């Protein structure tokens, strides 16, 4: 089958894999089919009206796990794309995909032992959970806007450590071969990561809004809520439990970001929005508090605390990307900024020639703001004022900025845009603040950015395409085999056999297989359910009735699995 190709920026390619559809077993398909069938029946009443039609519009098949290529072809008609990724990807990468209107879908399929709930991303969650509501335009608009804003949010080093701890715990809980010791070790690591969180970053705030809307959102009224969040649409257990009165329901607004969440547990409270448009309205309120809109001292302090790759924008046109190490300011005016490498200098989000991370591999620093002599920044100087300061190519200059920051050296190159100087390269250059050396002439050429103030600070590089263009993608990494669930060979063979017999609908052959299953004392509820599907649960047949009664007894258990089996049996009414 030909792939409907999606443009992926180079730095995101490392998360993209081939689905390797043939890796799914008949057990995987049976698990998917059971979840989808009971979900459609349940969500026809309890999900937002977009859900059922959205399944068709986004290529979500019912009887077999869908091909992500097919989902991509369907989403293309809605202005979106879909790509296959390996399990948990970093939150900033997920949001960047979303800002590009690309839905990342994890190829993994949960084991049927974890059918009712899994904390690890799988194709049920990513495809059957996220895709259907995208068919609703207002919701799609919110997702796109959210992705754009979240892509600007500054993520902290603490956030990333927490992400890795959550990912490891989620993966180990889904690993059928994991020991209790393995799980406890990951749980302890997660607790340590939580304890090291010293503040709520911009990215964490956005993640909370995403969690209480995109993942676990309800819509409608307190008394008659409908489900639209992907985490609920993909959880057999929690989708039912969430409607219980024991789960607190709160009217949605921006204050949802004050509620933290645990990705490995079911949620104690949920938020209900009156409409998808309200989601966008509240998100706009949140964006006004973010560094990419505020800039200045607030933005630099936020980036400094985060210790991650950020972009400092000057005069709404020049961007310097790197990790903010320090800055000098007075009366809220920024006079000097220093970033550790690799760094990048861009103009209107396009990297300036040679000024990429290879050239600025050891970091970057520059005075910003006004020269003392004229109380203007260099890009604001007239021709006469430039002449008085001797700012010409091959001339020696001694420039004194506010806060007694002095730049002296020989001008090697001047870059202009629209008659304004935006960058000056000097050789034999020294930068000082009083007697403190900020740049030593022995370190090479010095590139002086010419601007008056910092207008924006945001997460990531300004020109990601060029910042990461030399990043090598290991092709081996993109060959992804689904995790081995160590499934019993006999049981796998029984699922294979019944899949074939379903097509023939031969009752005698099915009965023969059923006796064989009993001979080996196989106690697998989902396998038994396959016999009910194959015979359309004809209880007039004695052995079919026996299976039904066994599963009916299981369905009486007041557990998530018991309730799921009960919903499965109700489909045969």
Coordinates of C-alpha atoms in Angstrom, one line a residue:
X1 CA 0.0 0.0 0.0
X2 CA 1.4 3.4 -0.9
X3 CA 2.1 5.8 1.9
X4 CA 0.4 9.2 1.7
X5 CA 3.6 11.1 2.6
X6 CA 3.6 13.8 5.2
X7 CA 6.3 16.4 5.5
X8 CA 8.1 16.0 8.8
X9 CA 10.7 18.5 10.0
X10 CA 14.1 16.8 10.3
X11 CA 14.3 17.1 14.1
X12 CA 11.0 15.2 14.5
X13 CA 11.8 12.4 12.2
X14 CA 13.5 10.4 14.9
X15 CA 10.1 9.8 16.5
X16 CA 8.5 8.5 13.3
X17 CA 8.4 4.7 12.6
X18 CA 6.7 2.3 10.3
X19 CA 3.6 0.7 11.6
X20 CA 4.7 -2.8 10.7
X21 CA 1.1 -3.9 10.5
X22 CA 1.9 -7.6 10.1
X23 CA 3.3 -7.6 13.7
X24 CA -0.2 -7.4 15.1
X25 CA -1.5 -10.8 16.2
X26 CA -5.1 -12.0 16.0
X27 CA -5.2 -11.5 19.8
X28 CA -4.3 -7.8 19.2
X29 CA -7.1 -7.5 16.6
X30 CA -9.6 -9.3 18.9
X31 CA -8.7 -6.9 21.7
X32 CA -9.2 -3.9 19.4
X33 CA -12.5 -5.2 18.1
X34 CA -13.9 -5.8 21.6
X35 CA -12.9 -2.3 22.7
X36 CA -14.3 -0.6 19.7
X37 CA -17.6 -2.5 19.7
X38 CA -18.5 -1.9 23.3
X39 CA -17.2 1.7 22.9
X40 CA -19.4 2.5 20.0
X41 CA -22.4 1.1 21.8
X42 CA -21.6 3.1 25.0
X43 CA -20.4 6.3 23.3
X44 CA -23.5 6.5 21.0
X45 CA -25.2 7.7 24.2
X46 CA -22.5 9.2 26.3
X47 CA -20.0 10.8 23.9
X48 CA -20.2 14.1 22.0
X49 CA -22.3 13.8 18.9
X50 CA -19.2 14.1 16.7
X51 CA -17.8 10.8 17.9
X52 CA -19.7 8.2 15.9
X53 CA -19.5 10.0 12.6
X54 CA -15.9 11.0 13.3
X55 CA -14.9 7.3 13.4
X56 CA -16.0 7.0 9.7
X57 CA -14.5 10.3 8.7
X58 CA -11.1 9.5 10.2
X59 CA -10.7 6.0 8.9
X60 CA -11.1 4.1 12.3
X61 CA -12.0 0.6 11.4
X62 CA -14.0 -1.6 13.8
X63 CA -13.2 -5.2 13.2
X64 CA -9.4 -4.9 12.8
X65 CA -6.7 -2.5 14.0
X66 CA -6.7 0.4 11.4
X67 CA -3.8 1.1 9.1
X68 CA -2.3 4.5 10.0
X69 CA -1.8 5.2 6.3
X70 CA -5.6 4.9 5.8
X71 CA -6.2 7.3 8.8
X72 CA -3.8 9.7 7.2
X73 CA -5.7 9.6 3.9
X74 CA -9.0 10.3 5.7
X75 CA -7.5 13.1 7.9
X76 CA -6.1 14.8 4.8
X77 CA -9.7 15.6 3.8
X78 CA -10.1 17.4 7.2
X79 CA -6.8 19.4 6.8
X80 CA -4.9 17.1 9.1
X81 CA -2.3 14.3 8.7
X82 CA -1.4 11.2 10.7
X83 CA 2.0 9.6 11.3
X84 CA 3.1 6.5 13.3
X85 CA 5.3 7.1 16.3
X86 CA 6.9 4.8 18.9
X87 CA 5.0 5.0 22.2
X88 CA 5.5 7.9 24.5
X89 CA 7.2 10.9 22.7
X90 CA 8.2 14.1 24.6
X91 CA 5.4 16.6 25.2
X92 CA 7.1 19.4 23.3
X93 CA 7.5 17.1 20.2
X94 CA 3.9 16.0 20.4
X95 CA 2.7 19.6 20.6
X96 CA 4.9 20.6 17.6
X97 CA 3.4 17.8 15.6
X98 CA -0.1 19.1 16.6
X99 CA 0.9 22.7 15.6
X100 CA 1.6 21.3 12.2
X101 CA -1.9 19.6 12.2
X102 CA -0.2 16.2 12.4
X103 CA -1.7 13.5 14.7
X104 CA 1.0 11.3 16.1
X105 CA -0.4 7.7 16.6
X106 CA 1.5 5.1 18.7
X107 CA 1.7 1.8 16.9
X108 CA 1.6 -0.2 20.1
X109 CA -1.5 -2.3 21.0
X110 CA -2.3 -2.9 24.7
X111 CA -2.5 -6.5 25.9
X112 CA -5.9 -7.8 26.6
X113 CA -4.9 -8.2 30.2
X114 CA -4.8 -4.4 30.4
X115 CA -7.8 -4.0 28.1
X116 CA -9.9 -1.7 30.4
X117 CA -7.1 0.8 31.0
X118 CA -3.5 1.4 30.2
X119 CA -1.4 4.4 31.1
X120 CA 0.9 3.8 28.1
X121 CA 0.0 5.4 24.7
X122 CA -1.3 2.8 22.3
X123 CA -3.2 2.8 19.0
X124 CA -6.6 2.6 20.8
X125 CA -5.9 5.9 22.6
X126 CA -4.2 7.7 19.8
X127 CA -6.5 6.6 16.9
X128 CA -9.9 5.7 18.4
X129 CA -9.5 8.4 21.1
X130 CA -7.9 11.4 19.4
X131 CA -9.0 11.1 15.8
X132 CA -12.9 11.1 15.9
X133 CA -13.5 14.5 17.5
X134 CA -11.1 16.1 15.0
X135 CA -14.0 15.9 12.6
X136 CA -15.7 18.7 14.6
X137 CA -14.4 22.0 13.2
X138 CA -14.5 24.0 16.4
X139 CA -12.6 21.3 18.2
X140 CA -10.1 21.0 15.3
X141 CA -9.5 24.8 15.5
X142 CA -8.9 24.5 19.2
X143 CA -6.4 21.7 18.7
X144 CA -4.5 23.6 16.1
X145 CA -4.4 26.8 18.2
X146 CA -3.4 24.8 21.2
X147 CA -0.6 23.2 19.3
X148 CA 0.7 26.6 18.1
X149 CA 0.7 28.1 21.6
X150 CA 2.1 24.9 23.3
X151 CA 4.9 24.9 20.7
X152 CA 5.9 28.3 22.0
X153 CA 5.7 27.3 25.7
X154 CA 9.0 27.1 27.6
X155 CA 9.5 23.6 28.9
X156 CA 11.8 23.1 31.9
X157 CA 14.6 20.7 32.5
X158 CA 12.5 19.4 35.4
X159 CA 9.6 18.8 33.0
X160 CA 11.8 16.6 30.8
X161 CA 13.0 14.6 33.8
X162 CA 9.4 14.0 34.9
X163 CA 8.4 13.0 31.3
X164 CA 11.1 10.3 31.2
X165 CA 10.0 9.0 34.7
X166 CA 6.3 8.9 33.6
X167 CA 7.2 7.2 30.3
X168 CA 9.3 4.6 32.0
X169 CA 6.6 3.8 34.6
X170 CA 3.8 3.7 31.9
X171 CA 5.9 1.3 29.8
X172 CA 6.8 -1.0 32.6
X173 CA 3.1 -1.2 33.8
X174 CA 2.1 -2.2 30.2
X175 CA 5.0 -4.7 30.0
X176 CA 3.4 -8.1 30.7
X177 CA 6.8 -9.5 31.9
X178 CA 7.5 -6.7 34.4
X179 CA 8.0 -7.7 38.0
X180 CA 6.6 -5.9 41.0
X181 CA 10.2 -4.9 41.8
X182 CA 10.6 -3.3 38.4
X183 CA 7.3 -1.4 38.9
X184 CA 8.3 -0.2 42.4
X185 CA 11.7 1.0 41.1
X186 CA 10.0 3.1 38.4
X187 CA 7.4 4.4 40.9
X188 CA 10.2 5.5 43.2
X189 CA 11.9 7.2 40.3
X190 CA 8.7 9.0 39.5
X191 CA 8.2 10.2 43.1
X192 CA 11.8 11.6 43.0
X193 CA 11.0 13.4 39.8
X194 CA 7.9 14.9 41.2
X195 CA 9.7 16.1 44.3
X196 CA 12.3 17.9 42.2
X197 CA 9.6 20.0 40.5
X198 CA 10.3 23.4 42.0
X199 CA 7.8 25.4 40.0
X200 CA 5.1 25.1 37.4
X201 CA 6.5 25.9 34.0
X202 CA 4.7 27.3 31.0
X203 CA 4.8 23.9 29.4
X204 CA 3.4 22.3 32.5
X205 CA 0.5 24.8 32.6
X206 CA -0.3 24.0 28.9
X207 CA 0.0 20.2 29.7
X208 CA -2.5 20.6 32.4
X209 CA -4.9 22.4 30.1
X210 CA -4.4 19.7 27.5
X211 CA -5.0 17.0 30.1
X212 CA -8.3 18.4 31.3
X213 CA -9.5 19.2 27.8
X214 CA -8.0 17.1 25.0
X215 CA -7.4 14.0 27.2
X216 CA -10.1 14.0 29.8
X217 CA -12.6 16.7 28.8
X218 CA -16.3 16.6 29.2
X219 CA -18.8 18.9 27.3
X220 CA -22.3 20.0 28.0
X221 CA -23.7 20.6 31.5
X222 CA -22.9 19.4 35.0
X223 CA -26.0 17.3 35.0
X224 CA -25.7 15.9 31.4
X225 CA -22.0 15.7 30.5
X226 CA -20.8 14.2 27.3
X227 CA -17.4 12.7 26.7
X228 CA -14.9 14.1 24.2
X229 CA -11.4 13.6 25.8
X230 CA -9.2 11.0 24.1
X231 CA -8.2 9.5 27.4
X232 CA -11.8 8.7 28.2
X233 CA -12.8 7.7 24.7
X234 CA -10.1 5.1 24.8
X235 CA -10.6 3.8 28.3
X236 CA -13.2 1.1 28.7
X237 CA -13.2 1.5 32.5
X238 CA -12.7 5.2 33.1
X239 CA -15.2 6.2 30.4
X240 CA -17.9 4.5 32.4
X241 CA -16.5 5.4 35.9
X242 CA -16.2 9.1 35.0
X243 CA -19.9 9.5 34.8
X244 CA -20.3 8.3 38.4
X245 CA -21.4 11.0 40.8
X246 CA -18.3 10.2 42.9
X247 CA -16.1 11.9 40.3
X248 CA -16.3 15.6 40.9
X249 CA -17.4 17.7 37.9
X250 CA -16.2 21.3 37.6
X251 CA -17.2 23.9 35.1
X252 CA -14.2 24.5 32.8
X253 CA -12.2 27.7 32.8
X254 CA -8.5 28.7 32.8
X255 CA -8.3 27.7 36.5
X256 CA -8.1 24.1 35.4
X257 CA -4.3 24.6 35.2
X258 CA -4.2 24.8 39.0
X259 CA -5.1 21.0 39.1
X260 CA -2.2 18.6 38.7
X261 CA -2.8 15.1 37.4
X262 CA -1.3 11.6 37.6
X263 CA -1.1 10.0 34.2
X264 CA -0.9 6.5 35.7
X265 CA -4.2 6.7 37.7
X266 CA -7.9 7.4 37.0
X267 CA -8.8 11.0 37.6
X268 CA -10.6 12.3 40.8
X269 CA -12.2 15.3 39.1
X270 CA -13.1 16.4 35.5
X271 CA -13.9 19.6 33.8
X272 CA -17.0 20.3 31.7
X273 CA -16.9 23.0 28.9
X274 CA -20.1 24.4 27.5
X275 CA -18.7 24.4 24.0
X276 CA -15.5 23.7 22.1
X277 CA -15.3 27.5 21.3
X278 CA -15.0 28.2 25.0
X279 CA -11.8 26.0 25.1
X280 CA -10.2 28.4 22.6
X281 CA -11.5 31.5 24.5
X282 CA -9.9 30.3 27.8
X283 CA -6.7 29.3 26.0
X284 CA -6.3 32.8 24.7
X285 CA -6.5 34.1 28.2
X286 CA -3.7 31.7 29.2
X287 CA -1.5 32.8 26.2
X288 CA -1.5 36.4 27.4
X289 CA 0.4 35.3 30.5
X290 CA 3.1 33.5 28.5
X291 CA 6.7 34.7 27.8
X292 CA 6.3 34.6 24.0
X293 CA 3.8 37.5 24.3
X294 CA 5.3 39.3 27.3
X295 CA 9.0 39.1 26.4
X296 CA 11.4 41.4 28.3
X297 CA 12.6 40.6 31.8
X298 CA 9.7 38.2 32.5
X299 CA 10.6 36.1 29.5
X300 CA 14.3 36.0 30.3
X301 CA 13.7 35.0 33.9
X302 CA 11.4 32.2 32.7
X303 CA 14.0 30.9 30.2
X304 CA 16.8 31.2 32.8
X305 CA 14.8 29.0 35.3
X306 CA 13.9 26.4 32.6
X307 CA 17.5 25.6 31.6
X308 CA 16.3 24.4 28.1
X309 CA 16.7 25.6 24.5
X310 CA 14.8 28.8 24.1
X311 CA 14.6 31.7 21.6
X312 CA 15.1 35.4 22.6
X313 CA 13.5 37.7 20.1
X314 CA 14.7 41.2 19.6
X315 CA 12.6 44.0 18.1
X316 CA 10.2 41.4 16.7
X317 CA 12.6 40.4 14.0
X318 CA 16.0 39.1 15.2
X319 CA 16.0 35.7 17.1
X320 CA 18.8 34.3 19.1
X321 CA 18.3 30.6 20.1
X322 CA 20.2 28.8 22.9
X323 CA 20.0 28.1 26.6
X324 CA 19.8 31.4 28.6
X325 CA 22.7 31.4 31.0
X326 CA 22.6 35.0 32.4
X327 CA 21.7 38.6 31.6
X328 CA 22.3 42.1 32.8
X329 CA 19.4 44.5 33.4
X330 CA 18.5 47.8 35.1
X331 CA 15.0 49.2 35.7
X332 CA 13.5 46.3 33.7
X333 CA 15.7 47.2 30.7
X334 CA 17.8 44.4 29.3
X335 CA 21.4 45.4 28.6
X336 CA 23.2 42.1 27.9
X337 CA 22.2 38.5 27.4
X338 CA 24.4 35.4 27.4
X339 CA 23.3 31.9 26.1
X340 CA 25.2 28.6 26.1
X341 CA 25.6 26.7 22.9
X342 CA 24.8 25.5 20.4
X343 CA 23.2 28.8 19.4
X344 CA 21.6 30.2 16.3
X345 CA 20.9 33.7 15.0
X346 CA 17.9 34.2 12.8
X347 CA 16.0 37.0 11.1
X348 CA 12.2 36.5 10.9
X349 CA 12.6 32.8 11.9
X350 CA 15.1 32.2 9.1
X351 CA 18.7 31.4 10.1
X352 CA 21.2 34.0 9.0
X353 CA 24.0 32.6 6.7
X354 CA 26.6 30.7 8.8
X355 CA 25.1 31.8 12.1
X356 CA 23.9 28.3 13.0
X357 CA 24.7 25.9 15.8
X358 CA 27.9 24.7 14.2
X359 CA 29.3 28.3 14.1
X360 CA 28.0 29.3 17.5
X361 CA 28.7 25.9 19.1
X362 CA 30.2 27.3 22.3
X363 CA 27.4 29.8 23.0
X364 CA 26.6 33.4 22.2
X365 CA 26.3 36.7 24.0
X366 CA 25.5 40.3 23.0
X367 CA 24.7 43.7 24.5
X368 CA 21.2 44.8 23.8
X369 CA 19.7 48.3 23.9
X370 CA 20.9 51.8 23.8
X371 CA 24.3 53.3 23.2
X372 CA 25.2 55.9 25.9
X373 CA 26.2 58.6 23.5
X374 CA 22.9 58.9 21.6
X375 CA 20.5 57.0 24.0
X376 CA 19.6 54.9 20.9
X377 CA 20.2 51.4 19.8
X378 CA 22.5 50.9 16.8
X379 CA 19.6 49.9 14.5
X380 CA 17.9 53.3 15.3
X381 CA 21.0 55.5 14.5
X382 CA 20.9 57.9 11.5
X383 CA 23.7 58.0 8.9
X384 CA 25.3 61.0 10.7
X385 CA 25.2 59.2 14.0
X386 CA 26.7 56.1 12.5
X387 CA 29.5 58.2 11.0
X388 CA 30.2 59.9 14.4
X389 CA 30.7 56.5 16.0
X390 CA 32.8 55.3 13.0
X391 CA 30.5 52.4 12.3
X392 CA 31.8 51.3 8.8
X393 CA 33.4 48.2 7.5
X394 CA 37.1 47.9 8.4
X395 CA 36.9 50.7 10.9
X396 CA 37.9 50.4 14.6
X397 CA 35.1 51.2 17.0
X398 CA 34.6 51.7 20.8
X399 CA 30.9 51.4 21.6
X400 CA 29.7 52.1 25.1
X401 CA 26.3 50.7 26.0
X402 CA 24.2 51.5 29.1
X403 CA 25.3 49.7 32.3
X404 CA 28.9 50.5 31.3
X405 CA 29.1 47.7 28.8
X406 CA 31.9 48.4 26.3
X407 CA 32.5 46.8 22.9
X408 CA 35.8 47.5 21.1
X409 CA 37.2 46.0 18.0
X410 CA 37.5 46.2 14.2
X411 CA 34.4 45.9 12.1
X412 CA 34.7 42.9 9.7
X413 CA 31.1 42.8 8.4
X414 CA 27.8 44.6 8.6
X415 CA 24.5 43.0 7.9
X416 CA 21.5 45.2 7.0
X417 CA 17.9 44.7 6.3
X418 CA 15.6 47.5 5.1
X419 CA 18.5 50.0 5.6
X420 CA 18.8 49.0 9.3
X421 CA 21.9 47.4 10.8
X422 CA 20.9 44.1 12.4
X423 CA 24.3 42.5 13.0
X424 CA 27.9 43.6 13.2
X425 CA 30.8 41.2 13.1
X426 CA 34.0 42.4 14.8
X427 CA 37.5 40.9 15.0
X428 CA 40.1 41.6 17.7
X429 CA 37.1 42.3 19.9
X430 CA 36.8 42.7 23.6
X431 CA 33.5 43.1 25.5
X432 CA 33.7 44.4 29.1
X433 CA 31.4 45.5 31.9
X434 CA 33.6 47.8 34.0
X435 CA 36.7 45.6 34.5
X436 CA 34.8 42.3 33.9
X437 CA 35.6 40.6 30.6
X438 CA 32.4 39.4 28.9
X439 CA 34.2 38.4 25.7
X440 CA 37.9 37.9 25.1
X441 CA 39.4 38.8 21.7
X442 CA 41.3 35.5 21.9
X443 CA 38.0 33.6 21.5
X444 CA 37.6 34.7 17.8
X445 CA 35.2 36.9 16.0
X446 CA 32.3 38.6 17.8
X447 CA 28.8 39.0 16.4
X448 CA 26.9 42.0 17.8
X449 CA 23.2 41.9 17.5
X450 CA 21.7 45.4 17.0
X451 CA 18.4 45.9 18.6
X452 CA 16.6 47.9 21.3
X453 CA 14.6 45.5 23.4
X454 CA 13.5 41.8 23.9
X455 CA 10.0 41.5 22.6
X456 CA 9.4 37.8 23.0
X457 CA 11.0 34.7 24.6
X458 CA 9.7 31.2 23.7
X459 CA 10.7 27.6 23.8
X460 CA 12.8 25.8 21.1
X461 CA 14.8 27.2 18.2
X462 CA 13.6 29.9 15.9
X463 CA 14.5 28.1 12.7
X464 CA 14.2 24.4 13.7
X465 CA 14.7 23.2 10.2
X466 CA 18.2 24.7 10.0
X467 CA 19.0 24.3 13.7
X468 CA 18.6 20.5 13.4
X469 CA 19.4 20.1 9.7
X470 CA 22.7 18.2 10.4
X471 CA 20.9 15.8 12.8
X472 CA 21.4 12.3 11.5
X473 CA 18.4 10.0 11.5
X474 CA 19.3 6.4 12.2
X475 CA 17.3 4.4 9.8
X476 CA 17.4 1.4 12.1
X477 CA 15.6 3.5 14.7
X478 CA 12.6 3.8 12.3
X479 CA 12.2 0.0 12.1
X480 CA 9.9 -0.6 15.0
X481 CA 8.7 -4.0 16.0
X482 CA 5.8 -4.1 18.5
X483 CA 6.8 -5.1 22.0
X484 CA 6.9 -8.9 22.5
X485 CA 4.0 -9.7 24.9
X486 CA 5.3 -13.2 25.3
X487 CA 2.0 -14.6 24.4
X488 CA 1.4 -18.4 24.9
X489 CA 1.9 -20.1 21.5
X490 CA -1.0 -22.4 22.1
X491 CA -3.4 -19.5 22.8
X492 CA -2.0 -17.5 19.8
X493 CA -2.7 -20.5 17.6
X494 CA -6.3 -20.8 19.0
X495 CA -7.0 -17.2 18.1
X496 CA -5.6 -17.8 14.6
X497 CA -7.8 -20.9 14.1
X498 CA -10.9 -19.2 15.3
X499 CA -10.2 -16.2 13.0
X500 CA -10.3 -18.6 10.1
X501 CA -13.3 -20.5 11.3
X502 CA -15.3 -17.2 11.7
X503 CA -15.2 -16.9 8.0
X504 CA -16.6 -20.4 7.3
X505 CA -19.2 -20.1 10.2
X506 CA -18.9 -23.9 10.5
X507 CA -20.6 -24.7 13.9
X508 CA -19.2 -28.3 13.9
X509 CA -15.6 -27.1 13.3
X510 CA -16.0 -24.4 16.0
X511 CA -17.3 -26.9 18.4
X512 CA -14.3 -29.2 17.7
X513 CA -12.0 -26.2 18.4
X514 CA -13.9 -25.4 21.6
X515 CA -13.3 -29.0 22.9
X516 CA -9.6 -28.6 22.0
X517 CA -9.4 -25.4 24.1
X518 CA -11.1 -27.2 27.0
X519 CA -8.7 -30.1 26.7
X520 CA -5.8 -27.8 27.3
X521 CA -7.6 -26.0 30.2
X522 CA -7.2 -22.6 28.5
X523 CA -9.0 -20.0 30.6
X524 CA -9.0 -16.9 28.5
X525 CA -12.2 -14.8 28.6
X526 CA -11.5 -13.0 25.3
X527 CA -10.9 -16.2 23.5
X528 CA -14.2 -17.5 24.8
X529 CA -15.8 -14.3 23.6
X530 CA -14.5 -15.1 20.1
X531 CA -16.7 -18.2 20.0
X532 CA -19.8 -16.1 20.9
X533 CA -18.9 -13.7 18.0
X534 CA -18.4 -16.6 15.6
X535 CA -21.8 -18.1 16.5
X536 CA -23.6 -14.8 16.9
X537 CA -24.1 -16.0 20.5
X538 CA -26.7 -18.6 19.5
X539 CA -27.6 -19.8 23.0
X540 CA -29.8 -22.5 21.6
X541 CA -26.5 -24.4 21.0
X542 CA -25.6 -26.0 24.3
X543 CA -21.9 -25.4 24.3
X544 CA -22.3 -21.7 23.2
X545 CA -24.8 -21.3 26.1
X546 CA -22.1 -22.8 28.4
X547 CA -19.6 -20.1 27.3
X548 CA -22.2 -17.4 27.6
X549 CA -23.0 -18.5 31.2
X550 CA -19.2 -18.5 32.1
X551 CA -18.8 -15.0 30.8
X552 CA -22.0 -13.9 32.4
X553 CA -20.7 -15.1 35.8
X554 CA -17.5 -13.1 35.2
X555 CA -19.6 -10.0 34.3
X556 CA -21.2 -10.0 37.7
X557 CA -17.9 -9.1 39.3
X558 CA -17.9 -5.5 40.4
X559 CA -14.6 -4.8 38.7
X560 CA -13.5 -2.8 35.6
X561 CA -13.1 -6.1 33.7
X562 CA -16.5 -7.4 34.9
X563 CA -18.3 -4.3 33.7
X564 CA -16.5 -4.5 30.4
X565 CA -17.5 -8.1 29.8
X566 CA -21.1 -7.2 30.8
X567 CA -21.1 -4.5 28.1
X568 CA -19.7 -7.1 25.6
X569 CA -22.5 -9.5 26.4
X570 CA -25.1 -6.8 26.0
X571 CA -24.1 -6.5 22.3
X572 CA -25.8 -9.9 21.7
X573 CA -29.2 -8.7 22.8

